[in-house]
Coordinates of N, CA, C and O and ligand atoms in Angstrom, one line a residue:
M297 N 105.5 107.2 116.1 CA 104.4 107.5 115.9 C 103.7 105.9 115.6 O 103.0 105.2 114.5
G298 N 103.4 104.9 116.5 CA 102.8 103.6 117.2 C 103.6 101.9 116.1 O 104.5 102.7 115.5
T299 N 102.9 101.3 115.5 CA 103.0 100.7 115.0 C 103.3 100.6 113.7 O 102.0 101.0 113.3
A300 N 103.7 100.6 112.3 CA 103.9 100.1 111.2 C 103.9 97.9 110.5 O 104.4 97.8 112.1
I301 N 103.1 97.8 109.9 CA 103.0 97.3 109.5 C 103.4 96.9 108.1 O 103.7 97.9 107.1
F302 N 104.5 96.3 107.5 CA 105.3 96.6 106.6 C 104.9 95.1 105.6 O 105.5 94.2 106.4
P303 N 104.0 94.9 104.8 CA 103.6 93.9 104.1 C 104.4 93.4 102.5 O 104.2 94.3 102.2
G304 N 104.5 92.2 102.5 CA 104.8 92.0 101.2 C 104.5 90.5 100.9 O 104.9 89.9 102.3
S305 N 105.6 89.4 100.2 CA 105.9 88.1 100.5 C 107.4 87.6 100.4 O 107.7 87.1 100.8
F306 N 108.6 89.0 100.3 CA 109.4 89.3 100.9 C 110.7 87.0 100.4 O 110.1 86.5 100.8
D307 N 110.0 87.5 98.9 CA 110.0 86.2 98.7 C 111.6 85.9 97.5 O 111.3 86.0 96.5
P308 N 113.1 86.2 97.9 CA 113.0 86.5 99.0 C 113.2 88.0 99.5 O 112.4 88.5 99.0
Y309 N 113.3 87.8 101.1 CA 113.7 88.7 101.7 C 115.2 89.6 101.0 O 116.3 88.7 101.1
T310 N 115.0 91.0 100.6 CA 116.2 91.4 100.2 C 117.0 92.8 101.3 O 116.1 92.8 102.0
K311 N 118.1 93.2 100.4 CA 118.5 94.1 101.5 C 118.1 95.9 100.7 O 117.8 96.4 101.2
G312 N 116.5 95.8 99.6 CA 116.2 97.1 99.5 C 114.9 96.8 100.5 O 114.9 97.6 100.8
H313 N 114.5 95.3 101.1 CA 113.3 95.6 102.0 C 114.3 96.2 103.5 O 113.8 96.7 104.2
H314 N 115.0 95.5 103.5 CA 115.9 95.3 104.6 C 116.3 97.2 105.1 O 116.4 98.1 106.3
D315 N 116.5 97.5 104.0 CA 116.8 99.5 103.4 C 115.1 100.1 104.1 O 115.8 101.2 104.7
I316 N 113.9 99.7 103.8 CA 112.7 100.2 104.4 C 112.4 99.7 105.6 O 112.6 101.0 105.9
V317 N 112.6 98.8 106.0 CA 112.8 98.7 107.3 C 114.1 99.4 108.6 O 113.6 100.1 109.5
T318 N 115.0 99.0 107.9 CA 115.8 100.0 108.5 C 115.8 101.8 109.3 O 115.9 102.4 109.9
R319 N 115.4 102.4 108.2 CA 114.9 103.8 108.1 C 113.5 104.1 108.3 O 113.8 104.7 109.3
G320 N 112.7 102.7 108.5 CA 111.4 102.8 108.8 C 111.3 103.1 110.5 O 110.5 103.7 111.2
L321 N 112.6 102.6 111.3 CA 112.4 102.3 112.2 C 112.9 104.2 113.6 O 112.9 104.1 114.5
A322 N 113.0 104.7 112.4 CA 113.8 105.9 112.5 C 111.9 106.8 113.1 O 111.8 107.9 113.3
L323 N 111.1 106.1 112.2 CA 109.4 106.5 112.4 C 108.8 106.0 112.8 O 107.5 106.5 113.6
F324 N 108.5 105.0 113.0 CA 107.5 104.3 114.1 C 108.4 103.7 114.7 O 109.8 103.3 115.5
D325 N 108.2 103.0 115.9 CA 108.3 102.6 117.2 C 108.0 101.2 117.2 O 109.4 100.5 117.6
K326 N 107.4 100.4 116.2 CA 107.6 99.2 116.1 C 107.2 98.8 115.1 O 106.9 99.2 114.2
I327 N 108.4 97.8 113.9 CA 107.4 97.3 112.3 C 107.5 95.9 112.4 O 108.4 94.7 113.6
I328 N 106.2 95.5 112.2 CA 105.6 94.3 111.7 C 106.0 93.5 110.6 O 105.2 94.6 109.7
I329 N 107.0 93.3 110.0 CA 107.4 92.4 109.1 C 106.4 91.1 109.1 O 106.5 90.2 109.1
A330 N 105.4 91.7 107.7 CA 104.3 90.1 107.2 C 103.9 89.8 106.2 O 104.3 90.5 105.1
I331 N 104.3 88.0 106.1 CA 104.8 88.1 104.3 C 102.8 86.9 104.4 O 102.9 86.5 105.7
G332 N 102.7 87.6 103.1 CA 101.2 87.2 102.9 C 101.6 86.2 102.3 O 102.6 85.9 101.7
H333 N 101.1 84.8 102.8 CA 101.0 83.4 102.3 C 99.7 82.6 102.8 O 98.8 82.7 103.7
N334 N 99.3 81.8 101.1 CA 98.1 81.0 101.0 C 99.0 79.6 101.5 O 99.5 79.0 100.7
S335 N 98.2 79.9 102.7 CA 98.9 77.4 103.5 C 98.8 77.0 102.4 O 99.1 76.0 102.5
R336 N 97.2 77.1 101.8 CA 96.8 75.7 101.2 C 97.1 76.2 99.8 O 97.1 75.1 98.5
K337 N 97.7 77.1 99.3 CA 98.2 76.9 98.0 C 99.6 77.3 97.7 O 100.1 79.1 97.6
N338 N 100.7 77.0 98.1 CA 101.6 77.2 97.9 C 102.8 77.7 97.1 O 103.5 76.6 95.9
T339 N 102.7 78.9 96.7 CA 103.5 79.1 95.3 C 104.5 79.6 95.5 O 105.4 80.7 94.8
R340 N 105.5 79.8 97.2 CA 107.1 80.4 97.7 C 107.5 79.8 96.8 O 107.4 78.9 96.5
Y341 N 108.8 79.9 96.2 CA 110.0 79.4 95.5 C 110.9 79.4 96.8 O 111.2 77.8 97.3
F342 N 111.2 80.2 98.2 CA 111.9 79.7 99.0 C 111.5 79.3 99.7 O 109.8 79.8 100.2
D343 N 112.0 78.4 100.8 CA 111.1 77.8 101.8 C 110.2 78.9 103.2 O 111.3 79.6 103.4
L344 N 109.2 78.9 102.8 CA 108.8 79.5 104.9 C 109.8 79.7 105.2 O 109.6 80.9 106.3
D345 N 109.4 78.8 105.9 CA 110.3 78.9 107.7 C 111.6 79.3 107.4 O 112.2 79.7 108.6
K346 N 112.4 79.3 107.0 CA 113.8 79.6 106.5 C 114.2 80.9 106.9 O 114.1 81.7 106.8
M347 N 112.6 81.2 105.7 CA 112.9 82.8 104.9 C 112.7 83.2 106.8 O 113.1 84.5 107.1
I348 N 111.6 83.1 107.7 CA 111.3 83.8 108.1 C 112.4 83.9 109.4 O 113.0 84.5 110.2
S349 N 113.6 82.4 109.7 CA 114.2 82.0 110.1 C 116.2 83.5 109.9 O 115.9 84.2 111.3
M350 N 115.3 83.2 108.6 CA 116.7 85.2 108.4 C 116.1 85.7 108.2 O 117.3 87.1 109.4
I351 N 115.2 86.3 108.5 CA 114.2 87.9 108.8 C 114.7 88.2 110.2 O 114.8 89.1 110.5
D352 N 114.0 86.6 111.1 CA 114.7 87.1 112.4 C 116.0 86.9 112.9 O 116.6 88.3 113.4
A353 N 116.8 86.7 112.6 CA 118.1 86.7 112.9 C 118.7 88.0 112.2 O 120.1 89.1 113.1
T354 N 117.7 89.0 110.7 CA 118.6 89.9 110.2 C 118.5 91.0 111.8 O 119.0 92.0 111.9
Y355 N 117.6 90.6 112.5 CA 117.2 92.1 113.1 C 117.4 91.2 115.1 O 116.1 91.3 115.9
E356 N 117.9 90.3 115.1 CA 117.8 89.9 116.2 C 118.5 90.4 117.9 O 118.0 90.4 118.8
N357 N 119.1 91.5 117.1 CA 119.2 92.6 118.0 C 118.6 94.1 118.0 O 118.7 95.3 118.4
E358 N 117.1 93.7 117.4 CA 116.6 95.0 117.2 C 114.9 94.4 117.7 O 113.9 94.0 117.0
D359 N 114.6 95.1 119.3 CA 113.6 94.4 119.5 C 112.0 95.1 118.8 O 110.9 94.5 119.2
R360 N 112.6 95.9 118.4 CA 111.1 96.6 117.4 C 110.8 95.9 116.4 O 109.9 96.6 116.0
V361 N 111.0 95.3 116.1 CA 110.5 94.1 114.5 C 110.6 93.0 115.0 O 111.3 92.3 115.3
S362 N 109.8 92.8 114.0 CA 108.8 90.9 114.3 C 108.8 90.8 113.0 O 108.0 91.8 112.0
T363 N 108.6 89.4 112.9 CA 108.1 89.0 111.8 C 106.7 88.4 112.1 O 107.3 87.1 112.8
I364 N 105.4 88.1 111.1 CA 104.9 87.5 111.5 C 104.3 87.0 110.2 O 104.9 87.4 108.7
T365 N 103.0 85.6 109.7 CA 102.4 85.5 108.1 C 101.6 85.5 108.5 O 100.7 85.7 109.6
Y366 N 100.9 85.9 107.7 CA 99.5 86.5 107.7 C 98.3 85.6 105.7 O 99.7 85.6 104.9
N367 N 97.2 85.6 106.6 CA 96.4 84.7 105.0 C 94.8 85.8 105.5 O 93.8 84.8 105.3
E368 N 94.9 87.1 105.2 CA 93.8 87.7 105.6 C 93.8 89.2 104.4 O 95.4 89.2 104.5
L369 N 93.3 90.1 104.6 CA 93.3 91.6 103.9 C 94.2 92.0 105.1 O 94.4 92.3 106.1
T370 N 95.3 92.7 104.7 CA 96.7 93.5 105.4 C 95.7 94.4 105.9 O 96.1 95.0 107.4
A371 N 94.5 95.6 105.5 CA 93.5 95.9 106.5 C 92.7 95.5 107.0 O 92.8 96.2 108.5
T372 N 92.6 93.9 107.3 CA 92.7 93.1 108.9 C 94.0 93.4 109.9 O 93.1 93.1 111.1
L373 N 94.5 92.9 109.1 CA 95.9 92.7 109.8 C 96.1 93.9 110.5 O 96.6 93.7 111.9
A374 N 96.1 95.1 110.1 CA 96.3 96.3 110.5 C 95.9 96.1 111.9 O 96.4 97.2 113.2
S375 N 94.3 96.3 112.3 CA 93.4 96.0 112.6 C 93.4 95.6 113.8 O 93.8 96.4 115.5
T376 N 94.0 94.2 113.7 CA 94.2 93.8 115.2 C 95.2 93.7 115.5 O 95.1 93.4 117.0
H377 N 96.9 94.4 114.7 CA 97.6 94.6 115.1 C 97.8 96.0 115.7 O 99.1 97.1 116.9
K378 N 96.6 96.9 116.0 CA 96.5 98.2 116.0 C 98.0 99.5 115.4 O 97.9 100.2 116.3
A379 N 97.4 98.9 114.3 CA 98.4 99.6 113.3 C 98.2 100.0 112.7 O 97.0 100.0 112.1
K380 N 98.3 101.4 112.4 CA 97.5 102.7 112.0 C 98.1 103.0 110.7 O 97.9 103.9 109.8
F381 N 100.0 102.2 110.1 CA 100.3 102.7 108.9 C 101.1 101.2 108.4 O 101.3 100.2 109.0
L382 N 100.5 101.7 107.3 CA 101.1 100.4 106.3 C 102.5 100.9 105.7 O 102.6 102.2 104.8
L383 N 103.8 100.4 105.5 CA 105.3 101.1 105.3 C 105.1 100.2 104.4 O 104.9 98.6 104.1
R384 N 105.4 100.7 102.9 CA 106.2 100.4 101.7 C 106.9 101.3 101.6 O 107.2 102.2 101.0
G385 N 107.5 100.6 100.0 CA 109.1 100.7 99.7 C 109.0 101.2 97.8 O 108.1 100.9 97.7
L386 N 109.5 102.4 97.4 CA 108.8 102.6 96.6 C 110.3 102.7 95.3 O 111.4 103.9 95.4
R387 N 109.6 102.2 95.0 CA 111.7 102.3 93.0 C 111.2 102.8 92.1 O 112.2 103.8 92.0
N388 N 110.1 103.0 91.9 CA 109.8 103.5 90.6 C 108.5 103.2 90.4 O 107.4 103.5 90.9
T389 N 108.0 104.2 88.6 CA 106.9 104.3 88.6 C 106.0 103.2 88.6 O 104.5 103.4 88.4
T390 N 106.4 102.8 88.5 CA 105.4 101.3 88.4 C 105.0 100.8 89.3 O 104.0 100.5 89.6
D391 N 106.2 101.0 90.8 CA 105.7 100.4 92.2 C 104.4 101.4 92.7 O 103.5 101.3 93.4
F392 N 104.7 103.4 92.1 CA 103.9 103.8 92.8 C 102.6 103.7 91.6 O 101.7 103.9 92.8
E393 N 102.0 103.4 90.3 CA 100.8 102.8 89.7 C 99.9 101.9 91.1 O 99.0 101.7 91.3
Y394 N 100.7 100.6 90.9 CA 100.7 99.8 91.6 C 100.1 100.1 93.6 O 99.1 99.7 93.4
E395 N 101.5 100.5 93.8 CA 100.8 101.0 95.3 C 100.4 101.9 95.4 O 98.9 102.3 96.6
N396 N 100.0 102.7 94.3 CA 98.5 103.8 94.5 C 97.3 103.4 94.6 O 96.6 103.6 95.4
S397 N 96.8 102.5 93.8 CA 95.7 101.6 94.0 C 95.1 101.3 94.9 O 94.2 100.2 95.7
I398 N 96.6 100.2 95.9 CA 95.9 99.3 96.9 C 96.1 100.0 98.5 O 95.3 99.8 98.8
A399 N 97.1 101.5 98.2 CA 96.2 102.4 99.7 C 95.0 102.6 99.4 O 94.4 102.6 100.0
Q400 N 94.8 103.2 98.5 CA 93.3 103.6 98.2 C 92.5 103.2 98.7 O 91.7 102.7 99.4
I401 N 92.4 101.2 98.2 CA 92.1 100.0 98.2 C 91.5 100.2 100.0 O 91.5 99.9 100.6
N402 N 93.2 100.1 100.3 CA 93.1 99.6 101.7 C 92.5 100.9 102.8 O 91.9 100.5 103.5
S403 N 92.7 102.1 102.4 CA 92.1 103.4 103.4 C 90.1 103.2 103.2 O 89.9 103.4 103.9
N404 N 89.8 102.5 101.7 CA 88.7 102.1 101.5 C 88.3 101.0 103.0 O 87.3 101.0 103.5
L405 N 88.7 99.8 103.0 CA 88.9 98.8 103.7 C 88.7 99.1 105.5 O 88.4 98.7 105.9
N406 N 89.8 100.4 105.2 CA 90.1 100.5 107.1 C 90.8 101.8 107.0 O 91.2 102.6 106.6
P407 N 89.4 103.2 106.9 CA 89.9 104.3 107.1 C 90.7 105.4 107.6 O 91.5 106.0 107.5
S408 N 90.9 104.0 109.0 CA 91.8 104.4 109.7 C 93.7 104.4 109.6 O 93.9 104.8 110.3
L409 N 93.9 103.4 108.4 CA 94.2 102.8 108.3 C 95.4 103.8 107.1 O 95.0 103.9 106.3
D410 N 96.9 104.1 107.0 CA 97.8 105.6 106.1 C 98.9 104.0 105.7 O 99.3 104.3 106.6
S411 N 99.0 104.2 104.3 CA 99.9 103.9 103.7 C 101.4 105.2 103.2 O 101.1 106.6 103.3
V412 N 102.0 104.3 104.1 CA 103.9 105.5 104.1 C 104.8 105.0 103.4 O 104.9 103.8 103.4
F413 N 104.8 105.6 102.5 CA 106.1 106.0 101.1 C 107.4 105.4 101.3 O 107.5 106.8 101.7
L414 N 108.8 105.2 101.7 CA 110.0 105.6 101.4 C 110.1 105.2 100.1 O 110.3 103.7 99.6
I415 N 111.3 106.1 99.8 CA 111.6 106.0 98.0 C 112.8 105.4 98.5 O 113.3 105.2 99.2
T416 N 113.8 104.1 97.8 CA 113.3 103.5 97.8 C 115.4 103.7 98.0 O 116.0 104.8 96.6
S417 N 116.4 103.7 98.3 CA 117.9 104.1 98.1 C 118.4 103.7 97.3 O 118.2 102.9 96.8
P418 N 119.2 104.7 96.1 CA 119.4 104.6 95.0 C 120.0 102.9 95.0 O 120.4 102.5 94.0
E419 N 120.8 103.0 95.9 CA 121.9 101.7 95.8 C 121.9 100.3 96.1 O 122.1 99.0 95.4
F420 N 119.5 99.6 96.6 CA 119.4 99.3 96.4 C 117.9 99.2 95.3 O 117.2 98.1 95.3
A421 N 117.8 100.0 94.7 CA 116.8 100.1 93.7 C 116.5 99.6 92.3 O 115.0 99.1 92.2
Y422 N 117.5 98.6 92.6 CA 117.7 97.6 91.3 C 116.7 96.1 91.8 O 117.3 95.4 90.8
I423 N 117.1 96.0 93.2 CA 117.5 94.5 93.5 C 115.2 94.5 93.7 O 114.7 94.5 94.2
N424 N 114.9 93.4 93.0 CA 114.0 92.6 92.8 C 113.7 91.5 93.6 O 114.6 90.5 92.6
S425 N 112.5 90.9 93.4 CA 113.2 89.5 94.4 C 112.5 88.4 93.0 O 113.0 87.1 93.1
T426 N 112.2 89.4 92.3 CA 111.8 87.8 90.8 C 113.3 87.9 90.9 O 112.9 86.6 90.1
I427 N 113.9 88.4 90.4 CA 114.8 88.6 89.9 C 115.6 87.7 90.0 O 116.5 87.2 90.0
I428 N 115.8 87.9 91.5 CA 116.9 87.4 92.1 C 116.4 85.5 92.4 O 117.0 85.3 92.5
R429 N 115.3 85.6 92.6 CA 114.4 84.3 92.2 C 114.8 83.1 91.0 O 115.6 81.9 90.5
E430 N 115.0 83.7 89.6 CA 115.6 83.6 89.0 C 117.2 83.3 88.5 O 117.3 82.6 88.3
V431 N 117.5 84.5 88.8 CA 119.0 83.7 89.4 C 119.1 82.7 90.1 O 120.4 82.0 89.5
H432 N 119.1 82.5 90.9 CA 119.3 81.1 91.7 C 118.9 80.1 91.1 O 119.0 79.1 91.6
K433 N 118.0 80.5 90.4 CA 117.0 79.2 90.3 C 118.0 78.2 89.0 O 117.7 77.2 88.5
Y434 N 119.1 79.0 88.5 CA 119.7 78.9 87.1 C 120.9 78.7 87.6 O 121.8 78.5 87.3
G435 N 121.7 78.4 89.1 CA 122.9 78.4 90.1 C 123.7 79.7 90.4 O 124.7 79.4 90.4
G436 N 122.7 81.4 89.9 CA 123.6 82.3 90.3 C 123.5 82.4 91.3 O 123.1 82.3 92.7
D437 N 124.9 83.2 91.8 CA 125.0 83.2 92.9 C 124.0 85.1 93.8 O 124.3 85.6 93.3
I438 N 123.5 84.7 94.2 CA 122.8 86.1 95.0 C 122.9 86.9 96.8 O 122.4 87.4 96.8
S439 N 124.4 86.4 97.2 CA 124.6 86.8 98.2 C 124.8 88.0 98.7 O 124.2 88.8 99.2
A440 N 125.0 89.1 98.3 CA 125.0 90.3 97.2 C 123.6 91.3 97.5 O 123.7 92.8 97.7
Y441 N 122.9 90.5 97.7 CA 121.8 91.5 97.2 C 120.5 91.2 98.7 O 119.5 91.4 99.4
L442 N 121.6 89.9 100.0 CA 120.7 89.6 100.4 C 120.6 89.5 102.1 O 122.5 90.1 101.9
P443 N 120.3 90.5 103.3 CA 121.2 90.6 104.7 C 121.8 90.0 105.5 O 121.7 90.4 106.6
Y444 N 121.3 88.3 104.6 CA 121.8 87.2 105.9 C 122.6 86.2 104.4 O 122.7 86.4 103.3
D445 N 122.8 85.1 105.2 CA 123.7 84.6 104.9 C 122.6 83.3 103.9 O 122.0 82.8 104.2
S446 N 122.9 83.5 102.4 CA 122.8 82.9 101.4 C 122.3 81.5 101.6 O 121.9 81.2 100.9
S447 N 123.6 81.0 102.1 CA 123.3 79.5 101.7 C 122.2 79.0 102.7 O 122.1 77.7 103.3
S448 N 122.1 80.0 103.8 CA 120.7 79.0 104.8 C 119.6 79.0 103.9 O 118.4 78.9 104.7
I449 N 118.9 79.7 103.2 CA 117.8 79.4 102.5 C 117.5 78.8 101.6 O 118.5 78.8 100.7
Ligands
LIG1103 P1 104.4 92.6 97.5 O1 104.5 91.3 97.1 O2 103.6 92.2 98.2 O3 105.1 93.4 96.3 P2 107.0 92.4 98.1 O4 108.1 91.9 98.9 O5 108.0 92.5 96.5 O6 105.8 92.0 97.9 O7 107.9 93.6 97.8 C1 106.6 93.9 99.8 C2 107.3 95.8 99.5 O8 108.8 95.9 99.4 C3 106.7 96.4 98.6 O9 106.1 97.7 99.1 C4 107.9 97.1 97.7 O10 107.5 97.9 96.7 C5 108.9 96.8 98.3 N1 110.3 96.7 97.9 C6 110.7 96.1 96.8 N2 111.8 96.0 96.6 C7 112.8 97.3 97.6 C8 114.1 97.5 96.6 N3 115.3 97.1 96.3 N4 113.9 98.8 97.9 C9 113.0 99.2 98.0 N5 111.8 98.8 98.7 C10 111.7 97.1 98.1

């Protein structure tokens, strides 16, 4: 089914994200993990370069996955990479409400773009980057939630 963009903040990239990409590889020839980032307004908690290295390390044996950063409309990024699909994960009804609006807007911006949603595997459904940042900030162990070595980020 060609190329899909998997866009997000990935601050940090979690086992939940990894699950979506792994399952997405059964649907798409290529998946581009696209980290949305505004270099002039650095609001990230985890270091961007370290996060890219850890995502790349996670997929070092999978040449169908690549990682990029971007600072433009996701719909424009998809056209540039000739990707006809956006891959997103759905955990719950809160995700659904939000994703539904974004998907409509993205298809208005780029009518040849379709959003494809995978329902989260139950064992990862509770994993949330915002909560992981909070746990890390106060010295808690986050290693169980990440698909790579947590001491490297
Ligand atoms: P955003 O800032 O765009 O919400 P995130 O990095 O939080 O970016 O998430 C990127 C995508 O991954 C979204 O589609 C989100 O719903 C999905 N996602 C986040 N956490 C999980 C999880 N635990 N399991 C499956 N999908 C998830």
